[in-house]
DNA sequence: GTCTATAGCTAGATAGAC
DNA sequence: GTCTATCTAGCTATAGAC
């Protein structure tokens, strides 16, 4: 006679869902990196203690790159135009390097250098917001809201999550318009 | 004499960044799932063809769960209150099941069932938005904007990306207030 | 700093008995 | 439908020669 069932598809699915942990970066293997730079895997360990150490440095470098594109905004622009330009630069960066971008908020390694890079990258936008809103605290809150929108939008966009048609560019501009409306000014 | 250098730390970092592909779900191994349901690994293959097939079903189930919590909003609520409640339910779901939540926009498997589940989950919020804004097209755009904000906010929140202090709840409410202001009504 | 060789591990998936 | 046994494959990391 056949062995009695111990489980079921739905039980397996439920267990799988309980099990999901942090997503990794499977493709980034030491050997693949080594091949890219023309050496063998073990040679990398003369440069970095282990894979985690390499990842920490990558994280910091990526954030610095994002800062570099956001900082390109001409100082001559008015605040609102500058904020729009920063947002556009952010989105462009994410679209051009989607997997790389995902490290910025995806690794959360707690690395001090990466954390400092993140803080530094935020600074220009924060200053513009403060000038625009005329209120330091409001600018800080708005920065969080704007960053959330930008991160969510580009994450969905690069993941191909906008699948219902329509003008995606229009949605981006509409979101910016709502979040950059100057309602906090007294 | 020592072997001449073929590479450098910065080259390695650059190569690593070029290499980053899609993040995986390392912890979700077939053996771990099997152990959870009290069987051995190979038994799972009688239920699902392979790991990818299991993941597709998990994805659909997760979206259905998110829909279930968003649908709990009482019909008696006015549109604005209902939209706030839906947003709160979304955020609560992500906070309670962060890793599970990350599958919703993270897997993009192109699975038809998952796609249909996503569409279905969006429907109630979309209807409320249409009633609130009095414009079908504006509601569709606003839904994209709101979803982007929600997804970005909860992704950052669960990743621990809000590291600069301050009231995170206040930022969430501020974002909702800006995105739910009724500026599109004629 | 590079290499070869290898240890040690873990994963996905299959074969065949029951 | 479950099991044991096994295959294949890939990864991190180390040892030691050059």
XYZ file of C-alpha atoms (C1' of nucleotides) in Angstrom:
408
model
C 0.000 0.000 0.000
C 1.153 3.555 -0.641
C 2.705 5.629 2.088
C 0.100 7.887 3.738
C 0.475 11.609 3.054
C 2.319 13.551 5.720
C 1.841 16.898 4.133
C 0.052 18.797 1.393
C 0.703 21.503 -1.153
C -0.905 24.176 0.954
C 1.063 23.177 4.022
C 4.244 23.317 1.997
C 3.401 26.767 0.715
C 2.665 27.989 4.214
C 5.959 26.619 5.470
C 7.807 28.216 2.599
C 6.331 31.575 3.445
C 7.356 31.269 7.061
C 10.843 30.506 5.925
C 11.602 33.407 3.689
C 14.495 35.344 5.052
C 16.617 38.087 3.720
C 17.167 38.043 -0.003
C 20.757 37.460 -0.952
C 22.870 38.445 -3.878
C 23.361 35.071 -5.407
C 24.966 36.159 -8.590
C 27.725 38.039 -6.860
C 30.081 35.138 -6.270
C 33.744 35.537 -5.555
C 34.615 33.466 -8.584
C 32.472 35.553 -10.896
C 34.052 38.733 -9.586
C 37.499 37.238 -9.985
C 36.789 36.215 -13.551
C 35.698 39.751 -14.352
C 39.004 41.176 -13.240
C 41.024 38.442 -14.865
C 42.220 36.540 -11.835
C 41.269 33.364 -10.016
C 38.898 33.308 -7.082
C 41.364 32.834 -4.257
C 43.342 35.898 -5.326
C 40.519 38.113 -4.142
C 41.226 37.159 -0.566
C 44.445 39.136 -0.751
C 42.322 42.237 -1.299
C 39.344 41.566 0.932
C 39.082 39.439 4.025
C 35.930 37.722 2.828
C 32.872 38.189 0.683
C 31.114 40.312 3.285
C 33.992 42.762 3.341
C 33.808 43.125 -0.411
C 30.069 43.689 -0.246
C 30.483 46.416 2.331
C 32.819 48.314 0.057
C 30.523 47.849 -2.905
C 27.665 49.260 -0.891
C 29.592 52.405 -0.046
C 30.759 52.873 -3.625
C 27.232 52.599 -4.961
C 25.888 55.220 -2.600
C 28.741 57.540 -3.553
C 27.834 57.092 -7.208
C 24.230 57.947 -6.537
C 25.348 61.051 -4.703
C 27.532 62.009 -7.657
C 24.622 62.078 -10.086
C 22.304 63.878 -7.696
C 24.890 66.559 -7.080
C 25.068 67.496 -10.737
C 22.136 69.868 -10.383
C 23.163 73.465 -11.253
C 23.140 75.740 -8.203
C 21.520 78.431 -10.339
C 18.240 76.527 -10.414
C 15.421 77.586 -8.152
C 14.597 75.189 -5.320
C 11.602 73.531 -6.916
C 13.389 72.944 -10.212
C 16.431 71.664 -8.366
C 14.351 69.198 -6.384
C 12.736 67.948 -9.556
C 16.137 67.586 -11.163
C 17.480 65.656 -8.186
C 14.501 63.330 -8.324
C 15.006 62.813 -12.045
C 18.686 62.045 -11.517
C 17.793 59.543 -8.806
C 15.355 57.792 -11.086
C 17.775 57.748 -14.000
C 20.465 56.192 -11.852
C 18.117 53.455 -10.709
C 16.959 52.749 -14.245
C 20.465 52.546 -15.625
C 21.831 50.363 -12.829
C 18.803 48.627 -11.315
C 20.596 45.772 -9.609
C 23.298 48.051 -8.300
C 20.694 50.492 -7.070
C 18.996 47.774 -5.075
C 22.006 47.619 -2.799
C 21.405 51.107 -1.467
C 18.510 50.191 0.773
C 18.711 46.456 0.324
C 21.933 45.525 2.034
C 21.569 47.450 5.311
C 24.881 46.020 6.404
C 25.224 48.508 9.212
C 28.587 49.422 7.777
C 29.708 52.785 9.122
C 31.232 53.991 5.867
C 28.097 53.114 3.925
C 25.946 54.846 6.494
C 28.033 57.982 6.277
C 27.846 57.878 2.487
C 24.073 57.654 2.675
C 23.874 60.622 5.002
C 26.133 62.627 2.767
C 24.152 61.747 -0.342
C 20.978 63.033 1.268
C 22.432 66.391 2.256
C 22.006 68.446 -0.934
C 18.361 67.488 -1.342
C 17.734 68.192 2.319
C 19.186 71.682 2.014
C 17.093 72.428 -1.007
C 13.998 71.217 0.795
C 14.770 73.364 3.799
C 15.202 76.394 1.605
C 12.024 75.543 -0.269
C 9.835 74.884 2.743
C 11.446 77.419 5.049
C 11.355 74.962 7.903
C 14.040 72.565 8.957
C 11.823 70.001 10.604
C 9.293 69.996 7.809
C 12.136 69.534 5.339
C 13.370 66.487 7.208
C 9.962 64.878 7.164
C 9.453 65.768 3.537
C 12.796 64.257 2.667
C 11.657 60.961 4.150
C 8.422 61.086 2.235
C 10.146 61.966 -1.017
C 12.777 59.300 -0.581
C 10.082 56.734 0.120
C 8.228 57.681 -3.026
C 11.354 57.701 -5.165
C 12.588 54.410 -3.793
C 9.199 52.779 -4.174
C 8.656 54.138 -7.652
C 12.007 53.147 -9.096
C 11.879 49.778 -7.358
C 8.542 49.029 -8.932
C 9.589 50.450 -12.249
C 12.770 48.431 -12.494
C 10.980 45.319 -11.284
C 8.464 45.729 -14.088
C 5.642 46.128 -11.598
C 3.759 48.760 -13.575
C 1.957 46.290 -15.763
C -1.420 47.897 -16.248
C -0.486 50.208 -19.083
C -0.784 53.962 -18.973
C 1.887 56.607 -18.913
C 4.455 55.810 -16.279
C 6.220 59.105 -16.771
C 2.978 60.882 -16.024
C 2.622 58.996 -12.757
C 6.132 59.952 -11.732
C 5.495 63.619 -12.388
C 2.134 63.474 -10.641
C 3.732 62.007 -7.542
C 6.437 64.635 -7.507
C 3.899 67.397 -7.959
C 1.884 66.196 -4.990
C 4.907 65.741 -2.747
C 6.519 69.016 -3.731
C 3.445 71.131 -3.275
C 4.284 73.721 -0.716
C 1.548 73.067 1.782
C 3.749 73.182 4.844
C 4.683 76.821 4.457
C 2.930 79.025 6.933
C 60.254 37.739 -7.536
C 56.615 38.233 -6.638
C 53.893 37.813 -9.205
C 52.924 41.168 -10.715
C 49.471 42.464 -9.785
C 46.777 41.733 -12.323
C 44.066 43.608 -10.541
C 43.296 45.978 -7.695
C 40.721 46.527 -4.991
C 38.915 49.199 -6.936
C 38.784 47.047 -10.053
C 37.376 44.218 -8.010
C 34.723 46.464 -6.533
C 33.783 47.746 -9.967
C 33.499 44.222 -11.292
C 31.396 43.187 -8.335
C 29.003 46.021 -8.998
C 28.662 45.054 -12.636
C 27.883 41.566 -11.571
C 25.044 42.073 -9.186
C 21.990 40.390 -10.524
C 18.672 39.628 -9.085
C 18.602 39.045 -5.380
C 17.560 35.542 -4.467
C 15.787 34.025 -1.547
C 18.614 32.042 -0.089
C 16.913 30.888 3.030
C 14.023 29.340 1.196
C 15.611 25.986 0.450
C 13.655 22.913 -0.465
C 15.127 21.035 2.465
C 14.181 23.744 4.931
C 10.647 23.802 3.624
C 10.474 20.028 3.803
C 11.674 20.014 7.389
C 8.951 22.507 8.295
C 6.237 20.231 7.036
C 7.801 17.113 8.503
C 9.010 15.375 5.383
C 12.295 14.940 3.559
C 13.397 17.186 0.756
C 12.765 14.929 -2.189
C 9.128 14.459 -1.183
C 8.395 18.032 -2.164
C 8.966 17.172 -5.790
C 5.776 15.148 -5.751
C 3.929 18.386 -5.014
C 5.851 20.886 -7.106
C 7.914 20.337 -10.204
C 10.819 22.351 -8.867
C 11.735 25.205 -6.568
C 10.580 27.836 -9.048
C 7.117 26.315 -9.197
C 6.841 26.440 -5.424
C 7.974 30.061 -5.397
C 5.336 31.000 -7.934
C 2.611 29.629 -5.724
C 4.028 31.345 -2.674
C 3.995 34.624 -4.524
C 0.311 34.294 -5.356
C -0.583 33.304 -1.800
C 1.231 36.290 -0.358
C -0.569 38.753 -2.598
C -3.877 37.167 -1.659
C -3.026 37.650 2.012
C -2.227 41.287 1.466
C -5.527 41.706 -0.303
C -7.291 40.064 2.626
C -6.033 42.607 5.140
C -6.672 45.575 2.864
C -10.229 44.440 2.275
C -11.079 44.569 5.963
C -11.922 48.256 5.758
C -15.584 48.875 6.718
C -17.684 50.009 3.742
C -19.330 52.576 6.008
C -16.171 54.680 6.084
C -15.943 57.758 3.923
C -13.482 57.544 1.044
C -10.642 59.450 2.664
C -10.834 57.468 5.888
C -11.068 54.240 3.941
C -7.959 55.093 1.918
C -6.069 55.876 5.086
C -7.206 52.613 6.596
C -6.126 50.669 3.534
C -2.723 52.317 3.663
C -2.413 51.506 7.350
C -3.351 47.886 6.714
C -0.773 47.675 3.948
C 1.924 49.011 6.221
C 0.945 46.729 9.084
C 1.115 43.711 6.812
C 4.596 44.649 5.638
C 5.803 45.245 9.182
C 4.456 41.967 10.468
C 5.764 39.892 7.564
C 8.632 41.880 6.071
C 10.367 39.065 4.242
C 7.094 37.711 2.953
C 6.039 41.162 1.850
C 9.195 41.569 -0.168
C 7.966 38.867 -2.528
C 5.081 40.988 -3.730
C 7.134 43.281 -5.920
C 10.414 41.445 -5.587
C 9.816 38.218 -7.412
C 8.187 39.527 -10.607
C 8.039 35.962 -11.849
C 5.622 36.847 -14.599
C 3.331 34.196 -13.218
C -0.207 34.712 -14.510
C -1.912 33.739 -11.263
C 0.264 36.111 -9.252
C -0.406 38.882 -11.711
C -4.121 38.360 -11.451
C -3.891 38.338 -7.662
C -2.051 41.638 -7.763
C -4.668 43.188 -9.978
C -7.420 41.960 -7.728
C -5.710 43.243 -4.604
C -5.509 46.721 -6.101
C -9.171 46.914 -7.003
C -10.777 48.089 -3.735
C -8.301 50.919 -3.272
C -8.736 51.922 -6.886
C -12.500 52.140 -6.505
C -12.195 54.256 -3.399
C -9.779 56.551 -5.183
C -12.104 56.903 -8.131
C -14.980 57.782 -5.845
C -12.767 60.180 -3.926
C -11.264 61.950 -6.911
C -14.307 61.712 -9.149
C -12.098 60.805 -12.089
C -11.172 57.377 -13.291
C -7.922 58.309 -14.962
C -6.734 60.487 -12.119
C -7.527 57.650 -9.713
C -5.392 55.257 -11.723
C -2.434 57.610 -11.662
C -2.917 58.337 -7.986
C -3.029 54.632 -7.245
C 0.406 54.257 -8.820
C 1.750 57.153 -6.820
C 0.269 55.888 -3.578
C 1.492 52.365 -4.161
C 4.966 53.678 -4.893
C 5.006 55.644 -1.675
C 3.651 52.773 0.388
C 6.029 50.268 -1.116
C 9.003 52.571 -0.712
C 8.102 53.543 2.810
C 7.530 50.058 4.148
C 10.572 48.737 2.294
C 12.766 51.337 3.923
C 11.095 50.926 7.268
C 11.514 47.165 7.378
C 15.075 47.461 6.105
C 15.867 49.802 8.970
C 16.711 52.589 6.552
C 15.219 55.368 8.656
C 18.277 55.830 10.783
C 18.324 59.560 11.396
C 15.895 59.624 14.279
C 12.665 61.555 14.312
C 9.101 60.336 14.286
C 8.619 57.756 11.569
C 4.884 57.603 12.138
C 4.713 61.326 11.518
C 6.509 60.921 8.202
C 4.069 58.218 7.132
C 1.082 60.388 7.935
C 2.660 63.385 6.250
C 3.200 61.411 3.077
C -0.359 60.144 3.071
C -1.713 63.634 3.677
C 0.198 65.000 0.701
C -0.775 62.162 -1.613
C -4.405 62.120 -0.542
C -4.960 65.833 -0.852
C -7.749 66.303 -3.323
C -5.980 68.571 -5.774
C -7.146 66.766 -8.893
C -10.826 67.488 -8.381
C -12.126 70.115 -10.710
C 49.898 39.028 -5.411
C 49.094 35.259 -8.221
C 48.426 30.522 -8.905
C 46.830 25.276 -8.297
C 44.752 22.118 -5.462
C 41.617 21.055 -2.247
C 38.858 20.899 1.848
C 34.239 21.336 3.424
C 29.872 22.419 2.767
C 25.169 22.872 0.847
C 22.073 23.148 -2.631
C 18.671 21.167 -6.356
C 17.168 17.313 -8.312
C 16.670 12.157 -9.648
C 16.269 6.871 -9.050
C 14.108 3.347 -7.221
C 12.346 0.724 -3.024
C 8.225 0.578 -0.252
C 3.428 9.995 -1.416
C 7.235 8.972 1.365
C 11.702 7.379 1.999
C 17.131 6.557 1.461
C 20.885 7.040 -1.371
C 23.115 9.470 -4.637
C 24.532 12.518 -8.401
C 25.965 16.916 -9.959
C 27.167 21.311 -9.211
C 28.506 25.443 -7.164
C 30.091 28.164 -3.441
C 33.529 30.088 0.398
C 37.773 29.789 2.062
C 42.503 27.946 3.116
C 47.314 25.970 2.195
C 51.341 26.372 0.120
C 54.264 26.844 -4.203
C 56.088 30.520 -7.063
